[in-house]
mmCIF file of C-alpha atoms and ligand atoms in Angstrom:
data_model
loop_
_atom_site.group_PDB
_atom_site.id
_atom_site.type_symbol
_atom_site.label_atom_id
_atom_site.label_comp_id
_atom_site.label_asym_id
_atom_site.label_seq_id
_atom_site.Cartn_x
_atom_site.Cartn_y
_atom_site.Cartn_z
ATOM 1 C CA MET A 28 -0.259 0.148 -0.057
ATOM 2 C CA PRO A 29 1.977 3.358 -1.160
ATOM 3 C CA THR A 30 2.518 5.772 1.643
ATOM 4 C CA SER A 31 2.696 9.611 1.559
ATOM 5 C CA LEU A 32 4.699 11.784 3.601
ATOM 6 C CA GLN A 33 4.339 15.090 4.653
ATOM 7 C CA GLN A 34 6.525 17.455 6.993
ATOM 8 C CA ASP A 35 5.923 21.029 8.123
ATOM 9 C CA LEU A 36 6.180 23.245 11.356
ATOM 10 C CA PHE A 37 3.630 22.559 13.677
ATOM 11 C CA GLY A 38 4.462 25.307 16.355
ATOM 12 C CA VAL A 39 6.877 27.070 18.278
ATOM 13 C CA LEU A 40 7.464 26.434 22.054
ATOM 14 C CA PRO A 41 7.605 29.527 24.072
ATOM 15 C CA SER A 42 11.463 29.190 24.435
ATOM 16 C CA GLY A 43 11.624 29.797 20.542
ATOM 17 C CA GLU A 44 12.063 26.173 19.430
ATOM 18 C CA ARG A 45 10.538 25.035 16.322
ATOM 19 C CA VAL A 46 8.161 21.715 16.300
ATOM 20 C CA TYR A 47 7.645 19.750 13.529
ATOM 21 C CA ARG A 48 4.780 17.764 12.241
ATOM 22 C CA PHE A 49 4.870 14.756 9.932
ATOM 23 C CA ILE A 50 1.780 13.039 7.939
ATOM 24 C CA LEU A 51 2.246 9.647 7.035
ATOM 25 C CA LYS A 52 -0.711 8.225 4.993
ATOM 26 C CA ASN A 53 -1.960 5.496 3.460
ATOM 27 C CA GLU A 54 -5.615 4.267 2.053
ATOM 28 C CA TRP A 55 -6.598 3.029 5.388
ATOM 29 C CA LEU A 56 -4.680 5.310 8.067
ATOM 30 C CA GLU A 57 -3.327 9.060 8.424
ATOM 31 C CA VAL A 58 -1.184 9.582 11.298
ATOM 32 C CA SER A 59 0.280 12.652 12.337
ATOM 33 C CA LEU A 60 3.388 12.828 14.792
ATOM 34 C CA MET A 61 5.423 15.943 16.060
ATOM 35 C CA THR A 62 8.883 16.465 17.397
ATOM 36 C CA PHE A 63 7.736 17.438 20.427
ATOM 37 C CA GLY A 64 7.222 14.461 23.033
ATOM 38 C CA ALA A 65 7.463 12.134 19.474
ATOM 39 C CA ALA A 66 3.738 12.635 19.871
ATOM 40 C CA ILE A 67 0.873 11.096 18.164
ATOM 41 C CA LEU A 68 -1.005 14.357 17.003
ATOM 42 C CA ALA A 69 -4.048 12.677 15.009
ATOM 43 C CA LEU A 70 -4.732 9.079 13.555
ATOM 44 C CA ARG A 71 -7.694 9.200 11.074
ATOM 45 C CA THR A 72 -9.453 6.158 9.755
ATOM 46 C CA PRO A 73 -12.655 5.360 8.431
ATOM 47 C CA ASP A 74 -15.792 4.056 9.972
ATOM 48 C CA VAL A 75 -18.101 1.444 8.769
ATOM 49 C CA GLY A 76 -19.497 3.729 6.235
ATOM 50 C CA GLY A 77 -15.879 5.094 5.168
ATOM 51 C CA ARG A 78 -16.073 8.220 7.129
ATOM 52 C CA LEU A 79 -12.902 9.416 8.074
ATOM 53 C CA GLU A 80 -12.428 10.768 11.679
ATOM 54 C CA ASN A 81 -9.522 11.272 14.141
ATOM 55 C CA VAL A 82 -9.760 9.005 16.728
ATOM 56 C CA VAL A 83 -7.080 9.981 19.298
ATOM 57 C CA LEU A 84 -7.333 13.084 21.719
ATOM 58 C CA GLY A 85 -5.442 15.966 21.407
ATOM 59 C CA GLY A 86 -4.138 17.539 18.182
ATOM 60 C CA GLY A 87 -5.361 21.308 19.303
ATOM 61 C CA GLU A 88 -2.735 23.795 20.193
ATOM 62 C CA LEU A 89 0.720 23.031 21.290
ATOM 63 C CA ALA A 90 0.102 24.667 24.547
ATOM 64 C CA ASP A 91 -2.135 21.682 25.423
ATOM 65 C CA TYR A 92 0.703 19.889 25.750
ATOM 66 C CA LEU A 93 2.805 21.663 27.943
ATOM 67 C CA ALA A 94 3.065 21.729 31.874
ATOM 68 C CA PRO A 95 1.413 22.811 34.254
ATOM 69 C CA ASN A 96 -1.851 21.147 33.412
ATOM 70 C CA LYS A 97 -0.683 18.298 30.579
ATOM 71 C CA ALA A 98 -2.455 15.245 30.359
ATOM 72 C CA TYR A 99 0.667 13.448 27.648
ATOM 73 C CA PHE A 100 -1.818 13.387 24.889
ATOM 74 C CA GLY A 101 -0.161 10.798 22.565
ATOM 75 C CA ALA A 102 3.124 11.485 23.913
ATOM 76 C CA VAL A 103 5.995 8.841 24.479
ATOM 77 C CA CYS A 104 6.283 8.835 28.169
ATOM 78 C CA GLY A 105 10.021 8.092 29.711
ATOM 79 C CA ARG A 106 12.564 7.477 30.885
ATOM 80 C CA TYR A 107 10.260 5.547 33.116
ATOM 81 C CA ALA A 108 6.518 5.562 32.375
ATOM 82 C CA ASN A 109 3.920 5.171 35.086
ATOM 83 C CA ARG A 110 5.349 5.906 38.571
ATOM 84 C CA ILE A 111 8.449 5.166 40.745
ATOM 85 C CA ALA A 112 7.357 5.364 44.364
ATOM 86 C CA GLY A 113 9.565 7.431 47.043
ATOM 87 C CA ALA A 114 11.163 9.363 43.804
ATOM 88 C CA SER A 115 14.290 7.329 44.087
ATOM 89 C CA VAL A 116 15.564 4.271 42.541
ATOM 90 C CA CYS A 117 18.681 1.997 43.589
ATOM 91 C CA ILE A 118 21.293 0.721 41.288
ATOM 92 C CA ASP A 119 23.978 -1.808 42.292
ATOM 93 C CA GLY A 120 23.777 -0.200 45.685
ATOM 94 C CA VAL A 121 23.872 3.433 44.538
ATOM 95 C CA LYS A 122 20.774 5.594 45.549
ATOM 96 C CA HIS A 123 19.483 7.955 42.886
ATOM 97 C CA PRO A 124 17.180 10.713 44.080
ATOM 98 C CA LEU A 125 14.321 11.237 41.235
ATOM 99 C CA SER A 126 12.371 14.440 40.115
ATOM 100 C CA ALA A 127 9.035 13.831 41.901
ATOM 101 C CA ASN A 128 6.013 15.686 40.145
ATOM 102 C CA GLU A 129 3.181 14.015 42.313
ATOM 103 C CA GLY A 130 3.600 15.534 45.612
ATOM 104 C CA TYR A 131 7.083 15.011 47.260
ATOM 105 C CA ASP A 132 7.684 11.457 46.793
ATOM 106 C CA THR A 133 6.256 10.422 43.712
ATOM 107 C CA THR A 134 8.015 10.183 39.929
ATOM 108 C CA LEU A 135 5.312 9.977 37.550
ATOM 109 C CA HIS A 136 6.174 9.357 33.663
ATOM 110 C CA GLY A 137 9.893 10.128 34.357
ATOM 111 C CA GLY A 138 9.529 13.418 36.205
ATOM 112 C CA LYS A 139 8.739 17.118 35.901
ATOM 113 C CA ASP A 140 10.745 17.486 32.462
ATOM 114 C CA GLY A 141 9.965 13.805 31.266
ATOM 115 C CA PHE A 142 10.301 12.591 27.648
ATOM 116 C CA ASP A 143 6.888 14.066 26.627
ATOM 117 C CA ALA A 144 7.930 17.594 26.939
ATOM 118 C CA ARG A 145 11.215 17.372 24.869
ATOM 119 C CA ILE A 146 12.147 17.977 21.071
ATOM 120 C CA TRP A 147 13.011 14.780 19.782
ATOM 121 C CA SER A 148 15.051 14.930 16.574
ATOM 122 C CA ALA A 149 13.296 13.107 13.668
ATOM 123 C CA ARG A 150 14.318 11.160 10.609
ATOM 124 C CA ILE A 151 12.291 9.689 7.824
ATOM 125 C CA VAL A 152 12.595 5.914 7.445
ATOM 126 C CA GLU A 153 12.149 4.496 4.035
ATOM 127 C CA GLN A 154 8.875 6.093 2.828
ATOM 128 C CA ASN A 155 6.389 4.900 5.482
ATOM 129 C CA GLY A 156 8.132 5.588 8.890
ATOM 130 C CA VAL A 157 9.550 8.127 10.994
ATOM 131 C CA ALA A 158 12.160 7.676 13.503
ATOM 132 C CA MET A 159 12.658 10.126 16.514
ATOM 133 C CA THR A 160 15.513 10.147 19.012
ATOM 134 C CA LEU A 161 16.204 11.895 22.136
ATOM 135 C CA GLU A 162 19.766 12.162 23.661
ATOM 136 C CA SER A 163 18.555 12.194 27.709
ATOM 137 C CA PRO A 164 21.972 13.038 29.396
ATOM 138 C CA ASP A 165 23.604 10.993 32.795
ATOM 139 C CA GLY A 166 21.307 12.726 35.378
ATOM 140 C CA ASP A 167 18.334 13.751 33.690
ATOM 141 C CA GLN A 168 15.455 13.846 36.055
ATOM 142 C CA GLY A 169 18.008 12.106 38.525
ATOM 143 C CA PHE A 170 18.169 8.861 36.169
ATOM 144 C CA PRO A 171 22.026 7.637 35.816
ATOM 145 C CA GLY A 172 23.790 7.363 32.924
ATOM 146 C CA ASN A 173 23.523 8.904 28.959
ATOM 147 C CA LEU A 174 20.459 7.272 27.209
ATOM 148 C CA THR A 175 19.697 6.988 23.619
ATOM 149 C CA ALA A 176 16.025 6.459 23.043
ATOM 150 C CA THR A 177 14.291 6.099 19.546
ATOM 151 C CA ILE A 178 11.187 5.482 18.664
ATOM 152 C CA THR A 179 10.083 4.299 15.205
ATOM 153 C CA TYR A 180 6.702 4.589 13.921
ATOM 154 C CA THR A 181 5.767 2.820 10.720
ATOM 155 C CA LEU A 182 2.502 2.813 8.642
ATOM 156 C CA GLU A 183 1.803 -0.542 7.516
ATOM 157 C CA GLU A 184 -1.405 -1.290 5.665
ATOM 158 C CA SER A 185 -4.200 -0.654 8.469
ATOM 159 C CA SER A 186 -1.488 -0.644 11.219
ATOM 160 C CA LEU A 187 0.623 1.721 12.939
ATOM 161 C CA ARG A 188 3.893 0.172 14.212
ATOM 162 C CA LEU A 189 5.604 1.448 17.152
ATOM 163 C CA GLY A 190 9.283 0.217 17.583
ATOM 164 C CA TYR A 191 11.390 1.607 20.826
ATOM 165 C CA GLU A 192 15.268 1.128 21.181
ATOM 166 C CA CYS A 193 17.068 2.680 23.610
ATOM 167 C CA SER A 194 20.752 1.925 24.892
ATOM 168 C CA ALA A 195 22.870 3.384 27.961
ATOM 169 C CA ASP A 196 26.461 4.104 29.082
ATOM 170 C CA GLN A 197 25.349 3.451 32.742
ATOM 171 C CA ALA A 198 22.920 0.522 34.300
ATOM 172 C CA THR A 199 19.909 2.533 34.301
ATOM 173 C CA VAL A 200 16.123 1.571 34.410
ATOM 174 C CA VAL A 201 14.237 2.323 31.403
ATOM 175 C CA ASN A 202 10.197 1.968 30.473
ATOM 176 C CA LEU A 203 8.432 3.465 27.564
ATOM 177 C CA THR A 204 5.179 3.821 26.126
ATOM 178 C CA ASN A 205 3.146 5.738 24.054
ATOM 179 C CA HIS A 206 -0.121 7.748 25.992
ATOM 180 C CA ALA A 207 -2.732 8.038 23.303
ATOM 181 C CA TYR A 208 -6.149 8.350 24.142
ATOM 182 C CA PHE A 209 -8.596 6.651 21.811
ATOM 183 C CA ASN A 210 -11.876 7.373 21.229
ATOM 184 C CA LEU A 211 -13.182 5.139 18.526
ATOM 185 C CA ALA A 212 -16.305 7.184 17.847
ATOM 186 C CA GLY A 213 -13.994 10.121 16.845
ATOM 187 C CA GLU A 214 -12.330 12.436 19.346
ATOM 188 C CA GLY A 215 -14.428 14.900 21.410
ATOM 189 C CA ASN A 216 -17.245 12.495 20.161
ATOM 190 C CA GLY A 217 -18.816 11.835 23.998
ATOM 191 C CA VAL A 218 -17.505 8.929 26.447
ATOM 192 C CA ILE A 219 -16.282 5.496 25.499
ATOM 193 C CA LEU A 220 -18.117 3.784 28.135
ATOM 194 C CA GLY A 221 -19.934 1.829 25.041
ATOM 195 C CA HIS A 222 -16.953 0.684 23.552
ATOM 196 C CA LEU A 223 -16.651 -2.996 23.675
ATOM 197 C CA LEU A 224 -13.350 -4.263 25.367
ATOM 198 C CA ARG A 225 -11.542 -7.716 25.548
ATOM 199 C CA LEU A 226 -8.312 -8.090 27.177
ATOM 200 C CA GLY A 227 -5.764 -11.075 26.691
ATOM 201 C CA ALA A 228 -5.108 -10.723 30.642
ATOM 202 C CA THR A 229 -6.338 -12.712 33.317
ATOM 203 C CA ARG A 230 -4.118 -10.757 36.291
ATOM 204 C CA TYR A 231 -3.852 -6.790 36.859
ATOM 205 C CA LEU A 232 -1.642 -4.814 39.574
ATOM 206 C CA PRO A 233 -4.149 -3.413 42.149
ATOM 207 C CA LEU A 234 -2.769 0.142 43.408
ATOM 208 C CA ASP A 235 -2.448 1.839 46.621
ATOM 209 C CA GLU A 236 -3.623 5.193 47.708
ATOM 210 C CA ARG A 237 -0.463 6.712 46.071
ATOM 211 C CA TYR A 238 -1.360 4.659 43.045
ATOM 212 C CA ILE A 239 1.523 2.464 43.395
ATOM 213 C CA PRO A 240 1.068 -1.308 43.090
ATOM 214 C CA VAL A 241 0.791 -3.074 46.245
ATOM 215 C CA GLY A 242 2.561 -5.946 44.792
ATOM 216 C CA ASP A 243 0.778 -9.055 44.444
ATOM 217 C CA LEU A 244 -0.883 -9.883 41.105
ATOM 218 C CA ALA A 245 -5.173 -10.181 41.492
ATOM 219 C CA ASN A 246 -6.862 -12.239 39.381
ATOM 220 C CA VAL A 247 -9.728 -10.548 37.281
ATOM 221 C CA GLU A 248 -12.202 -13.552 37.735
ATOM 222 C CA GLY A 249 -15.504 -12.236 39.104
ATOM 223 C CA THR A 250 -14.437 -8.440 39.708
ATOM 224 C CA PRO A 251 -15.287 -5.614 37.288
ATOM 225 C CA PHE A 252 -11.559 -5.934 36.062
ATOM 226 C CA ASP A 253 -12.678 -8.801 34.211
ATOM 227 C CA PHE A 254 -12.536 -8.447 30.346
ATOM 228 C CA ILE A 255 -11.746 -11.674 29.353
ATOM 229 C CA THR A 256 -14.383 -11.960 27.477
ATOM 230 C CA GLU A 257 -15.916 -8.822 25.712
ATOM 231 C CA ARG A 258 -17.558 -6.183 27.817
ATOM 232 C CA ALA A 259 -18.531 -2.865 27.498
ATOM 233 C CA ILE A 260 -15.666 -0.298 29.536
ATOM 234 C CA GLY A 261 -18.712 1.090 31.409
ATOM 235 C CA GLU A 262 -20.796 -1.744 32.298
ATOM 236 C CA ARG A 263 -19.057 -2.040 35.797
ATOM 237 C CA ILE A 264 -16.948 0.838 35.942
ATOM 238 C CA ARG A 265 -19.307 2.715 38.659
ATOM 239 C CA GLU A 266 -19.443 -0.460 40.779
ATOM 240 C CA PRO A 267 -18.120 0.781 44.394
ATOM 241 C CA HIS A 268 -15.090 -1.415 43.932
ATOM 242 C CA ALA A 269 -12.176 0.414 45.947
ATOM 243 C CA GLN A 270 -9.607 0.365 43.049
ATOM 244 C CA LEU A 271 -12.540 1.832 40.719
ATOM 245 C CA LEU A 272 -13.521 4.434 43.431
ATOM 246 C CA LEU A 273 -9.866 5.493 44.011
ATOM 247 C CA ASN A 274 -8.697 6.014 40.356
ATOM 248 C CA ARG A 275 -12.220 7.238 39.047
ATOM 249 C CA GLY A 276 -12.356 4.362 36.729
ATOM 250 C CA TYR A 277 -9.614 1.960 35.149
ATOM 251 C CA ASN A 278 -6.210 3.360 35.724
ATOM 252 C CA HIS A 279 -4.640 -0.017 35.987
ATOM 253 C CA THR A 280 -1.946 -2.838 34.321
ATOM 254 C CA TYR A 281 -2.719 -5.938 33.003
ATOM 255 C CA VAL A 282 -0.303 -8.567 32.820
ATOM 256 C CA VAL A 283 -0.553 -9.821 28.687
ATOM 257 C CA GLN A 284 -0.826 -13.822 28.581
ATOM 258 C CA GLY A 285 2.326 -15.140 26.740
ATOM 259 C CA GLU A 286 5.749 -14.784 26.751
ATOM 260 C CA PRO A 287 7.053 -10.985 26.992
ATOM 261 C CA GLY A 288 9.639 -10.091 24.155
ATOM 262 C CA MET A 289 7.220 -12.062 21.627
ATOM 263 C CA LEU A 290 4.352 -9.710 19.687
ATOM 264 C CA ARG A 291 1.413 -11.255 20.993
ATOM 265 C CA PHE A 292 -2.542 -10.516 21.379
ATOM 266 C CA ALA A 293 -3.004 -7.822 24.143
ATOM 267 C CA ALA A 294 -6.376 -6.198 23.579
ATOM 268 C CA THR A 295 -9.353 -5.359 21.107
ATOM 269 C CA VAL A 296 -11.822 -2.329 21.238
ATOM 270 C CA ARG A 297 -14.910 -2.321 19.210
ATOM 271 C CA ASP A 298 -17.275 0.655 19.306
ATOM 272 C CA PRO A 299 -20.682 -0.607 17.902
ATOM 273 C CA LEU A 300 -21.518 2.975 16.766
ATOM 274 C CA SER A 301 -18.694 3.881 14.263
ATOM 275 C CA GLY A 302 -18.041 0.332 13.869
ATOM 276 C CA ARG A 303 -14.352 1.016 14.399
ATOM 277 C CA VAL A 304 -12.194 -1.516 15.773
ATOM 278 C CA LEU A 305 -8.683 -1.270 17.283
ATOM 279 C CA THR A 306 -6.796 -4.340 18.128
ATOM 280 C CA VAL A 307 -3.315 -3.952 20.231
ATOM 281 C CA GLN A 308 -0.271 -6.285 20.137
ATOM 282 C CA THR A 309 2.919 -6.204 22.255
ATOM 283 C CA THR A 310 6.108 -7.670 23.061
ATOM 284 C CA GLU A 311 5.505 -5.906 26.529
ATOM 285 C CA ALA A 312 4.669 -7.187 30.093
ATOM 286 C CA GLY A 313 2.016 -5.189 30.639
ATOM 287 C CA ILE A 314 -0.934 -3.037 29.037
ATOM 288 C CA HIS A 315 -2.092 -0.189 31.069
ATOM 289 C CA LEU A 316 -5.855 0.599 30.906
ATOM 290 C CA TYR A 317 -6.693 4.099 31.878
ATOM 291 C CA THR A 318 -9.887 5.676 30.886
ATOM 292 C CA ALA A 319 -9.103 9.043 31.532
ATOM 293 C CA GLY A 320 -10.688 9.552 35.152
ATOM 294 C CA PHE A 321 -8.497 12.420 35.675
ATOM 295 C CA LEU A 322 -9.640 14.672 32.489
ATOM 296 C CA ASP A 323 -11.443 17.716 33.783
ATOM 297 C CA GLY A 324 -12.862 19.387 30.922
ATOM 298 C CA SER A 325 -9.897 21.939 30.706
ATOM 299 C CA HIS A 326 -8.364 20.535 27.951
ATOM 300 C CA LEU A 327 -10.317 21.197 24.656
ATOM 301 C CA SER A 328 -10.440 19.343 21.542
ATOM 302 C CA ALA A 329 -9.267 20.659 18.240
ATOM 303 C CA SER A 330 -12.923 21.500 17.535
ATOM 304 C CA GLY A 331 -13.438 23.384 20.601
ATOM 305 C CA ARG A 332 -15.213 20.298 22.931
ATOM 306 C CA PRO A 333 -13.695 19.841 26.521
ATOM 307 C CA TYR A 334 -12.400 16.350 27.356
ATOM 308 C CA VAL A 335 -14.296 15.428 30.312
ATOM 309 C CA ALA A 336 -13.587 12.195 32.394
ATOM 310 C CA ASP A 337 -13.900 8.830 30.224
ATOM 311 C CA SER A 338 -13.676 10.673 26.789
ATOM 312 C CA GLY A 339 -11.066 8.331 25.778
ATOM 313 C CA PHE A 340 -8.944 5.173 26.946
ATOM 314 C CA CYS A 341 -5.253 4.338 26.784
ATOM 315 C CA LEU A 342 -3.782 1.191 26.570
ATOM 316 C CA GLU A 343 -0.493 1.795 27.483
ATOM 317 C CA THR A 344 2.071 -1.017 26.670
ATOM 318 C CA GLN A 345 4.544 -1.315 28.983
ATOM 319 C CA ARG A 346 6.653 -2.895 31.608
ATOM 320 C CA PHE A 347 4.940 -2.803 35.431
ATOM 321 C CA PRO A 348 5.009 0.539 37.403
ATOM 322 C CA ASP A 349 7.323 0.946 39.829
ATOM 323 C CA SER A 350 9.394 -2.056 39.149
ATOM 324 C CA PRO A 351 12.745 -1.057 40.678
ATOM 325 C CA HIS A 352 10.892 -1.756 44.205
ATOM 326 C CA HIS A 353 9.288 -4.801 43.272
ATOM 327 C CA CYS A 354 11.756 -7.860 42.689
ATOM 328 C CA SER A 355 9.132 -10.429 41.574
ATOM 329 C CA PHE A 356 8.307 -7.801 38.428
ATOM 330 C CA PRO A 357 10.308 -8.275 35.294
ATOM 331 C CA SER A 358 13.523 -6.294 35.520
ATOM 332 C CA THR A 359 13.549 -3.066 34.122
ATOM 333 C CA LEU A 360 17.491 -2.520 34.486
ATOM 334 C CA LEU A 361 19.345 -1.674 31.421
ATOM 335 C CA ARG A 362 22.965 -2.325 31.259
ATOM 336 C CA PRO A 363 25.717 -0.507 29.099
ATOM 337 C CA GLY A 364 25.964 -3.354 26.230
ATOM 338 C CA GLU A 365 22.127 -4.103 26.262
ATOM 339 C CA THR A 366 19.687 -3.087 23.960
ATOM 340 C CA TYR A 367 16.001 -2.096 25.335
ATOM 341 C CA GLN A 368 13.546 -3.436 22.478
ATOM 342 C CA SER A 369 9.720 -3.162 22.713
ATOM 343 C CA GLU A 370 7.483 -3.372 20.024
ATOM 344 C CA THR A 371 3.658 -2.446 19.690
ATOM 345 C CA LEU A 372 0.839 -2.528 16.981
ATOM 346 C CA TYR A 373 -2.168 -0.823 16.681
ATOM 347 C CA GLU A 374 -4.377 -2.132 13.975
ATOM 348 C CA PHE A 375 -7.489 -0.482 12.693
ATOM 349 C CA SER A 376 -10.394 -2.376 11.061
ATOM 350 C CA VAL A 377 -14.138 -2.233 10.894
ATOM 351 C CA MET A 378 -16.641 -4.577 12.259
ATOM 352 C CA THR A 379 -18.052 -7.042 10.242
ATOM 353 C CA THR A 380 -21.044 -7.865 12.167
ATOM 354 C CA ARG A 381 -22.889 -5.545 14.880
HETATM 355 C C1 BGC B 30 -1.511 7.008 34.871
HETATM 356 C C2 BGC B 30 -2.753 8.422 35.400
HETATM 357 C C3 BGC B 30 -2.378 9.461 35.431
HETATM 358 C C4 BGC B 30 -2.192 10.053 33.924
HETATM 359 C C5 BGC B 30 -1.942 11.145 33.486
HETATM 360 C C6 BGC B 30 -1.648 7.721 33.222
HETATM 361 O O1 BGC B 30 -0.885 6.678 32.831
HETATM 362 O O2 BGC B 30 -1.851 5.704 34.985
HETATM 363 O O3 BGC B 30 -2.609 8.095 36.914
HETATM 364 O O4 BGC B 30 -3.201 10.380 36.095
HETATM 365 O O5 BGC B 30 -1.464 8.734 33.201
HETATM 366 O O6 BGC B 30 -2.393 11.332 32.245
#
């Protein structure tokens, strides 16, 4: 399927730095990316009647992507996506204090100045991909070692492939993800509670009151967390389950069945109204379902509609939150000479039966 590629200036940051946009397009998908946060700005795909709409939140003003009120729309989160408790890590006996950006003792999505808030350098790969690279210096947000991180977005037929690669010159911890919020009915088009979700996971990570995993994995059976067979996201989201109340909905990492490192099924979401379907495959150990309970209407869609709670869902493929403090979780340590590799495929189709 031939892909076209366009490039233009998206905006200018208050610092005067320029942010570029890349648009990849084939017959099924159109993806806009920007160099700020290596973010997905928009993703257009047809509904069952062939109507093209943008199915990811964001894409409006550059200001919506800036602190203090940022929601990480479509951005790459790093050096460590999700949370690290105590805003510190201990590596080979040395304690490294990290930038805390949730109260005094939690590091969320890499700290105050995470990878989502950086300008990445972009290069075109073949005619259907864009690779964005960030050089994160030793001590960046407290993390040890110079780290080179690259994400390559590739348009393949009806899929967007996200390939991550990192290397470092000192032992460090790494966990990268993309924080796209999807609404398959079109961004700004109401809430996602009627979307039907199936997850390839029987266990998830319950959280404490700081949103940090308690450590034990919980079985989803008999709970509102069970999406082993397809269910509407909203079917049980308002049940008085302590984990749902704390997070204003789902904000939990699920353990993807099968072997981490192998590309395998993680999730399918179907929207009965538009007929759009998203299927997620990943090499990652976890998939984080976030139903955007903390969106409060202060961000506007490109068409001026406020994003409220449940306006979108994220399926962030990643390693487990706070792994450096849980020896039973897969390791997130990256040593010099090793390569961090991760792949996720977002595939779009339409429902054949409704
Ligand atoms: C986290 C939420 C957080 C959100 C910020 C998600 O990945 O799990 O707790 O509020 O990012 O946009």
